[in-house]
Coordinates of C-alpha atoms and ligand atoms in Angstrom, one line a residue:
X1053 CA 6.1 16.7 1.0
X1054 CA 2.5 15.8 0.1
X1055 CA 1.4 16.4 -3.5
X1056 CA -2.1 17.3 -2.5
X1057 CA -0.8 20.0 -0.1
X1058 CA 1.5 21.5 -2.7
X1059 CA 1.0 23.9 -5.6
X1060 CA 1.9 23.1 -9.2
X1061 CA 4.9 25.5 -8.9
X1062 CA 6.2 23.5 -5.9
X1063 CA 5.9 20.3 -7.9
X1064 CA 7.7 21.9 -10.9
X1065 CA 10.5 22.9 -8.5
X1066 CA 10.6 19.5 -6.9
X1067 CA 11.1 17.9 -10.4
X1068 CA 14.2 20.0 -10.8
X1069 CA 15.8 18.1 -7.9
X1070 CA 14.1 14.7 -7.9
X1071 CA 12.1 12.6 -10.4
X1072 CA 10.8 10.2 -7.7
X1073 CA 7.3 10.0 -6.3
X1074 CA 5.7 7.5 -3.8
X1075 CA 2.1 6.4 -4.3
X1076 CA 0.5 4.8 -1.2
X1077 CA -1.9 2.2 -2.6
X1078 CA -4.4 -0.1 -0.8
X1079 CA -8.0 -1.1 -0.5
X1080 CA -11.1 -0.1 1.4
X1081 CA -12.6 -3.4 2.7
X1082 CA -13.8 -5.0 5.9
X1083 CA -11.1 -6.0 8.4
X1084 CA -13.0 -8.0 10.9
X1085 CA -14.9 -6.7 14.0
X1086 CA -12.1 -4.3 15.1
X1087 CA -10.2 -3.5 12.0
X1088 CA -11.0 -0.2 10.2
X1089 CA -12.4 -0.4 6.7
X1090 CA -9.5 1.8 5.5
X1091 CA -6.8 -0.4 7.1
X1092 CA -5.1 -1.5 3.8
X1093 CA -4.8 2.1 2.4
X1094 CA -4.2 3.7 5.8
X1095 CA -1.1 1.6 6.6
X1096 CA 0.9 2.6 3.5
X1097 CA -0.3 6.1 3.8
X1098 CA 0.7 6.4 7.5
X1099 CA 4.2 5.0 6.7
X1100 CA 4.7 7.2 3.6
X1101 CA 3.5 10.4 5.3
X1102 CA 5.7 9.6 8.4
X1103 CA 8.7 9.1 6.1
X1104 CA 8.1 12.4 4.4
X1105 CA 8.2 14.2 7.8
X1106 CA 11.7 12.8 8.7
X1107 CA 14.5 15.4 8.8
X1108 CA 16.4 15.5 5.6
X1109 CA 14.0 13.2 3.7
X1110 CA 13.0 15.1 0.5
X1111 CA 10.2 12.7 -0.5
X1112 CA 7.1 13.5 -2.5
X1113 CA 4.0 11.5 -1.6
X1114 CA 1.1 11.3 -4.1
X1115 CA -2.5 11.1 -3.1
X1116 CA -3.4 7.6 -1.7
X1117 CA -4.9 5.2 -4.2
X1118 CA -7.4 4.0 -1.7
X1119 CA -9.7 1.6 -3.7
X1120 CA -8.3 -1.7 -4.9
X1121 CA -9.2 -5.3 -5.8
X1122 CA -11.5 -6.4 -3.0
X1123 CA -14.3 -8.2 -4.7
X1124 CA -14.2 -11.1 -2.2
X1125 CA -15.0 -8.6 0.7
X1126 CA -18.2 -7.2 -0.9
X1127 CA -20.3 -9.5 1.3
X1128 CA -19.5 -7.1 4.2
X1129 CA -21.0 -3.5 4.4
X1130 CA -18.6 -0.7 3.6
X1131 CA -16.2 -2.6 1.3
X1132 CA -15.6 -1.0 -2.0
X1133 CA -13.9 -2.7 -4.9
X1134 CA -12.6 -2.1 -8.4
X1135 CA -12.7 -5.1 -10.7
X1136 CA -9.2 -6.0 -12.0
X1137 CA -9.7 -4.5 -15.5
X1138 CA -10.9 -1.2 -14.0
X1139 CA -8.0 -1.1 -11.5
X1140 CA -5.5 -1.7 -14.4
X1141 CA -7.1 1.1 -16.4
X1142 CA -6.9 3.5 -13.5
X1143 CA -3.3 2.6 -12.7
X1144 CA -2.4 3.3 -16.4
X1145 CA -4.0 6.8 -16.2
X1146 CA -2.3 7.6 -12.8
X1147 CA 1.0 6.5 -14.1
X1148 CA 0.7 8.3 -17.5
X1149 CA -0.3 11.5 -15.7
X1150 CA 2.8 11.4 -13.5
X1151 CA 5.3 10.3 -16.2
X1152 CA 4.0 13.0 -18.4
X1153 CA 5.2 15.5 -15.9
X1154 CA 8.6 14.0 -15.9
X1155 CA 8.5 11.5 -13.0
X1156 CA 10.9 8.7 -13.8
X1157 CA 10.7 6.6 -10.6
X1158 CA 7.2 5.7 -9.4
X1159 CA 7.2 3.7 -6.2
X1160 CA 3.9 2.1 -5.1
X1161 CA 3.8 1.3 -1.4
X1162 CA 1.0 -1.3 -1.2
X1163 CA -1.1 -2.3 1.8
X1164 CA -3.3 -5.1 0.3
X1165 CA -2.1 -8.5 -0.8
X1166 CA -5.2 -8.9 -3.1
X1167 CA -3.8 -5.9 -5.2
X1168 CA -0.5 -7.5 -6.1
X1169 CA -1.5 -9.6 -9.1
X1170 CA -3.4 -6.7 -10.7
X1171 CA -0.7 -4.0 -10.0
X1172 CA 1.9 -6.3 -11.6
X1173 CA -0.5 -6.8 -14.6
X1174 CA -0.9 -3.0 -14.8
X1175 CA 2.9 -2.5 -14.9
X1176 CA 3.1 -5.0 -17.8
X1177 CA 0.4 -3.2 -19.7
X1178 CA 2.2 0.1 -19.1
X1179 CA 5.6 -1.2 -20.2
X1180 CA 4.0 -3.0 -23.1
X1181 CA 3.1 0.4 -24.7
X1182 CA 6.8 1.2 -25.0
X1183 CA 7.8 -2.4 -25.9
X1184 CA 5.5 -2.8 -28.9
X1185 CA 6.7 0.6 -30.2
X1186 CA 10.4 -0.3 -29.5
X1187 CA 10.9 2.9 -27.7
X1188 CA 12.4 3.6 -24.2
X1189 CA 9.8 4.0 -21.5
X1190 CA 12.0 6.5 -19.7
X1191 CA 10.6 5.6 -16.3
X1192 CA 10.6 2.7 -13.9
X1193 CA 7.8 1.4 -11.7
X1194 CA 8.3 -0.4 -8.4
X1195 CA 5.8 -2.3 -6.1
X1196 CA 6.6 -3.0 -2.5
X1197 CA 4.2 -4.3 0.1
X1198 CA 4.9 -2.4 3.4
X1199 CA 5.2 -5.7 5.3
X1200 CA 7.9 -6.8 2.8
X1201 CA 10.2 -3.8 3.7
X1202 CA 13.4 -5.2 5.1
X1203 CA 12.9 -6.7 8.6
X1204 CA 9.2 -5.7 9.0
X1205 CA 7.8 -9.2 8.7
X1206 CA 10.4 -10.6 11.0
X1207 CA 9.4 -7.9 13.6
X1208 CA 5.7 -8.8 13.1
X1209 CA 6.5 -12.4 13.7
X1210 CA 8.4 -11.5 16.9
X1211 CA 5.5 -9.3 18.1
X1212 CA 2.8 -11.8 17.1
X1213 CA 4.3 -15.3 17.1
X1214 CA 0.9 -16.9 16.8
X1215 CA -2.4 -15.7 15.3
X1216 CA -0.8 -13.2 12.9
X1217 CA -2.9 -14.7 10.0
X1218 CA -3.4 -13.1 6.6
X1219 CA -6.3 -10.8 6.9
X1220 CA -7.2 -8.4 9.7
X1221 CA -3.7 -9.1 11.1
X1222 CA -2.7 -7.7 14.4
X1223 CA 0.2 -5.9 12.7
X1224 CA -1.9 -3.9 10.3
X1225 CA -4.4 -3.1 13.0
X1226 CA -1.6 -2.1 15.3
X1227 CA -0.3 0.4 12.7
X1228 CA -3.8 2.1 12.4
X1229 CA -4.1 2.1 16.3
X1230 CA -0.8 4.0 16.5
X1231 CA -1.9 6.6 14.0
X1232 CA -5.6 6.8 15.0
X1233 CA -5.8 6.1 18.7
X1234 CA -9.3 7.6 18.8
X1235 CA -10.6 4.9 16.5
X1236 CA -9.5 1.8 18.4
X1237 CA -12.3 -0.8 18.7
X1238 CA -12.8 -3.7 21.0
X1239 CA -14.6 -7.1 20.4
X1240 CA -14.8 -10.5 21.9
X1241 CA -13.4 -12.9 19.3
X1242 CA -14.8 -16.3 18.8
X1243 CA -12.8 -18.3 17.9
X1244 CA -9.7 -16.4 19.2
X1245 CA -7.8 -17.3 16.1
X1246 CA -9.9 -17.1 12.9
X1247 CA -10.0 -20.0 10.4
X1248 CA -7.9 -20.1 7.2
X1249 CA -8.7 -21.3 3.7
X1250 CA -9.2 -20.3 0.1
X1251 CA -10.4 -16.9 -1.3
X1252 CA -13.1 -17.0 -3.9
X1253 CA -16.2 -14.8 -4.3
X1254 CA -17.9 -12.6 -1.8
X1255 CA -20.7 -15.0 -0.6
X1256 CA -18.2 -17.9 -0.2
X1257 CA -15.8 -15.6 1.7
X1258 CA -18.5 -14.5 4.2
X1259 CA -19.6 -18.1 4.8
X1260 CA -16.1 -19.3 5.4
X1261 CA -15.0 -16.3 7.5
X1262 CA -18.1 -15.1 9.3
X1263 CA -16.5 -12.2 11.1
X1264 CA -14.2 -11.3 8.2
X1265 CA -10.8 -12.3 9.7
X1266 CA -8.5 -14.9 8.2
X1267 CA -6.2 -16.8 10.5
X1268 CA -5.7 -13.8 12.8
X1269 CA -6.1 -12.8 16.4
X1270 CA -6.2 -9.0 16.2
X1271 CA -6.6 -8.7 20.0
X1272 CA -2.8 -8.7 20.2
X1273 CA -2.6 -5.4 18.5
X1274 CA -1.5 -2.3 20.4
X1275 CA -0.6 1.3 19.5
X1276 CA 2.9 0.7 20.9
X1277 CA 3.5 -2.4 18.7
X1278 CA 2.2 -0.4 15.8
X1279 CA 4.7 2.4 16.5
X1280 CA 7.5 -0.1 16.4
X1281 CA 6.4 -1.4 13.0
X1282 CA 6.0 2.1 11.6
X1283 CA 9.4 3.2 12.8
X1284 CA 11.1 0.2 11.1
X1285 CA 9.1 0.5 8.0
X1286 CA 9.8 4.2 7.7
X1287 CA 13.5 3.7 8.0
X1288 CA 13.6 0.9 5.4
X1289 CA 11.2 2.8 3.0
X1290 CA 13.5 5.9 3.0
X1291 CA 16.6 3.6 2.2
X1292 CA 14.8 1.7 -0.5
X1293 CA 13.4 4.8 -2.2
X1294 CA 16.8 6.4 -2.2
X1295 CA 18.3 3.3 -3.8
X1296 CA 15.5 3.2 -6.4
X1297 CA 16.0 6.9 -7.2
X1298 CA 19.8 6.3 -7.7
X1299 CA 19.2 3.3 -10.1
X1300 CA 21.1 4.0 -13.3
X1301 CA 19.3 3.8 -16.6
X1302 CA 20.9 1.1 -18.9
X1303 CA 20.3 3.1 -22.1
Ligands
NI174 NI1 -5.4 -5.8 5.3

């Protein structure tokens, strides 16, 4: 069930049977010559939406939080970034909006490694409001990168034993190819496997990684491999969200 395709009455009814919501979260940033700018928010969105369509899965998916911390990609056209302080403030407001309605388990399915530090900092800011007042928050927040769902990275390593890399990876590009076969791009990569190194500011990033990739050979991506990754991620997402929903409060 998608929140944006529901009415407020349907959400009110949902809250009578579940207090859990999944928020796909990512980034809009360059992904090399063949990766879609939306790759990092599309991957968690694709997996979460697919999970919500599974028989018997009564999952609510929030609108995708599509813009994240991508300052290092701003040297490439189309990239859009929030600075960490803005990102934290926006996460606080999203979370307060949802917890105010009674959601008690908010599960963020993330698609961008560069978001992790800021999302964790946002969680600490949100929890700190309750901690300083010595009152119970009454909700729990969870962050999971989609590639860290059980078995997914092992599958990616089997599908792409070399040239997986860390940015514009064949696995994330394969997931988008599976969902959007009409937007598959082709390019001649030189070098075949991109260089690796540090991440600093945008001009430094573009000089080190001229076509935008880091350590990857996206030419190995295919819609079929993407479908395998999505199928496993969906299964593990459903299991993990069910366990998170069942978590007992210690109060
Ligand atoms: Ni990515």
